[in-house]
Amino acid sequence: MDTQIPIGQPAPGFTLPDLAGKSHSLVEARGRIAIVNFWSAECGWCERTDAQLLALTQSWEGVATLLPIASNVNESPALLARAAGKRGLPFVLIDAEHQVADLYSAQTTPQLFVIDREGILRYQGAFDDMTFRQRTPTQNYLQMAVEALLAGRQPDPAQTLSHGCSIVRYIP
C-alpha cells in the first residue's frame, strides 16, 4: 500500500460500480485523459475543490474523463449520493473494500492521478498548492498537468504531495 506507481508507467486497470450499480472501468477512458480522483463526501478539502474540478473537466469535455472514487469505509451509499448530488457529480465509483485505493497507494481525499490517452500515469498528487499553511492556492496542479498533456508535453511537476483527509480503510 505504500509503494507509489512510478510516473511514466502504465496505470493499473480497475472496474468499479457507481451508486446505481453500473460498472465503469479505466479502460473505457482510453483515448482520453483520465482523471482519477479519490473523493470523500465528508472531506472539506473535496468540498472545496469539487466545483473547480467539475468546471475544468467540463471545459475538457471529449478529451478528459473524471472518475471520482469513494474508498472510505465509513461513508454510506446514501451519504455519498446526497453529497454527489449536492455538488453536481454525475456519478461516484464505489471502492467499498478500498482495493483501488490500495492499488494506487492513495492516502488522502482528494488525491488525483492523471493518466494519458495511452493509459500511462503522468501526474499524481494534489489538486492545487493550497496547504494547511498556505490558505490561498496559487497553482492548479491538475489544470497544469492536463494542459501539458493536451499540448504534447509532460506535466511539470509530475508529482506533488496531496493534502486533505485520510482515506478511512478500517473502523475499529
C-alpha positions as MATLAB code, in Angstrom:
seq = 'MDTQIPIGQPAPGFTLPDLAGKSHSLVEARGRIAIVNFWSAECGWCERTDAQLLALTQSWEGVATLLPIASNVNESPALLARAAGKRGLPFVLIDAEHQVADLYSAQTTPQLFVIDREGILRYQGAFDDMTFRQRTPTQNYLQMAVEALLAGRQPDPAQTLSHGCSIVRYIP';
ca = [
       0.000    0.000    0.000;
       2.921    2.404    0.479;
       4.561    1.788   -2.927;
       3.586    4.514   -5.344;
       3.114    3.873   -9.044;
       6.055    5.421  -10.889;
       5.270    8.313  -13.195;
       5.613    7.132  -16.789;
       4.386    3.606  -16.064;
       1.038    2.073  -17.059;
      -1.737    2.915  -14.612;
      -3.339   -0.155  -13.033;
      -6.694   -1.007  -14.530;
      -9.853   -1.250  -12.467;
     -13.592   -1.694  -12.774;
     -15.914   -0.313  -10.090;
     -19.667    0.136   -9.737;
     -21.307    3.511   -9.347;
     -24.111    4.156   -6.863;
     -26.676    2.834   -9.366;
     -24.712   -0.396   -9.830;
     -23.392    0.434  -13.324;
     -19.780   -0.661  -13.852;
     -17.141    1.807  -15.024;
     -13.588    0.843  -15.943;
     -10.414    2.759  -16.558;
     -10.016    1.100  -19.956;
     -13.233    2.852  -21.097;
     -11.338    6.145  -20.833;
      -8.609    5.015  -23.244;
      -8.173    7.636  -25.947;
      -8.991   10.416  -23.465;
      -7.122   11.755  -20.466;
      -8.430   10.059  -17.320;
      -8.569   11.992  -14.059;
      -8.861    9.535  -11.176;
      -9.923   11.446   -8.068;
     -10.082    9.722   -4.687;
     -13.071   11.523   -3.216;
     -14.952   11.814    0.056;
     -18.452   13.027    0.871;
     -17.305   14.346    4.251;
     -13.917   15.866    3.459;
     -13.826   19.661    3.399;
     -10.872   19.556    1.002;
     -13.030   17.683   -1.527;
     -15.924   20.047   -0.977;
     -13.575   22.983   -1.633;
     -12.276   21.572   -4.929;
     -15.335   19.797   -6.377;
     -16.835   22.809   -8.195;
     -13.492   23.765   -9.741;
     -12.783   20.149  -10.679;
     -16.166   19.810  -12.391;
     -15.743   23.109  -14.248;
     -12.327   22.050  -15.502;
     -13.457   18.609  -16.628;
     -16.464   20.154  -18.393;
     -14.106   22.526  -20.220;
     -12.148   19.443  -21.352;
     -15.291   17.578  -22.478;
     -14.448   14.924  -25.038;
     -10.734   14.929  -24.206;
     -10.749   14.199  -20.455;
     -12.854   11.977  -18.213;
     -13.343   12.367  -14.458;
     -13.505    9.173  -12.384;
     -14.329   10.081   -8.752;
     -13.704    7.126   -6.430;
     -15.135    6.841   -2.897;
     -12.954    4.498   -0.819;
     -13.872    5.449    2.763;
     -15.453    2.520    4.589;
     -17.343    4.912    6.897;
     -19.343    6.638    4.128;
     -22.684    5.015    3.304;
     -24.162    4.936   -0.205;
     -26.915    7.319    0.973;
     -24.334    9.820    2.248;
     -22.328    9.523   -0.975;
     -25.448   10.034   -3.106;
     -26.506   13.150   -1.151;
     -23.056   14.747   -1.343;
     -22.536   13.857   -5.012;
     -25.967   15.242   -5.902;
     -25.434   18.432   -3.928;
     -22.041   19.016   -5.581;
     -23.174   18.100   -9.087;
     -21.074   14.982   -9.595;
     -22.689   12.872  -12.326;
     -21.562    9.646  -10.630;
     -19.261    8.310   -7.915;
     -17.499    4.966   -8.115;
     -17.678    2.778   -5.023;
     -14.414    1.216   -3.844;
     -16.069   -0.453   -0.840;
     -13.066   -2.565    0.127;
     -10.565    0.164   -0.865;
      -8.870   -2.187   -3.346;
      -8.339    0.549   -5.938;
      -7.132    2.993   -3.276;
      -4.629    0.346   -2.200;
      -3.649   -0.379   -5.815;
      -2.890    3.308   -6.353;
      -1.415    3.820   -2.849;
      -3.927    6.630   -2.350;
      -3.809    8.070    1.149;
      -5.936   11.219    1.045;
      -9.040   12.774   -0.411;
      -8.747   14.493   -2.728;
      -5.795   12.742   -4.337;
      -5.577   12.885   -8.111;
      -3.990   10.657  -10.719;
      -3.817   11.900  -14.317;
      -3.492    9.155  -16.906;
      -2.752    9.949  -20.536;
      -4.642    8.720  -23.590;
      -2.485    5.585  -23.778;
      -3.048    4.622  -20.132;
       0.265    5.924  -18.746;
       0.367    7.685  -15.367;
       1.595   11.253  -15.924;
       0.692   13.087  -12.694;
      -0.214   12.199   -9.135;
      -0.857   14.384   -6.141;
      -2.794   17.451   -5.095;
      -5.453   19.423   -6.953;
      -3.611   22.677   -6.252;
      -0.906   24.095   -3.982;
      -3.160   25.011   -1.053;
      -1.867   23.556    2.201;
      -2.676   23.912    5.866;
      -0.241   26.850    5.978;
      -0.833   28.313    2.501;
      -4.560   29.022    2.525;
      -4.794   30.657   -0.899;
      -3.810   28.472   -3.848;
      -1.528   29.997   -6.476;
      -1.068   26.968   -8.770;
      -3.639   24.490  -10.005;
      -1.598   21.310  -10.453;
      -4.418   19.381  -12.105;
      -5.011   22.091  -14.691;
      -1.274   22.360  -15.349;
      -0.971   18.575  -15.818;
      -3.903   18.203  -18.200;
      -2.976   21.277  -20.241;
       0.601   19.993  -20.569;
      -0.680   16.661  -21.892;
      -3.046   18.407  -24.313;
      -0.054   20.402  -25.603;
       2.022   17.231  -26.021;
       4.287   17.919  -23.035;
       4.963   16.052  -19.819;
       3.427   17.640  -16.712;
       5.815   19.617  -14.531;
       5.569   18.951  -11.678;
       4.606   15.333  -12.311;
       4.149   14.569   -8.633;
       3.121   16.646   -5.632;
       2.231   15.928   -2.043;
      -1.532   15.653   -1.662;
      -3.239   17.428    1.221;
      -6.642   16.564    2.563;
      -8.442   13.975    4.652;
      -7.098   10.486    5.253;
      -8.830    7.633    3.459;
     -10.624    5.604    6.138;
      -9.800    1.966    5.483;
     -10.895    0.430    8.786;
     -13.259    1.286   11.599;
     -12.171   -0.284   14.901;
];
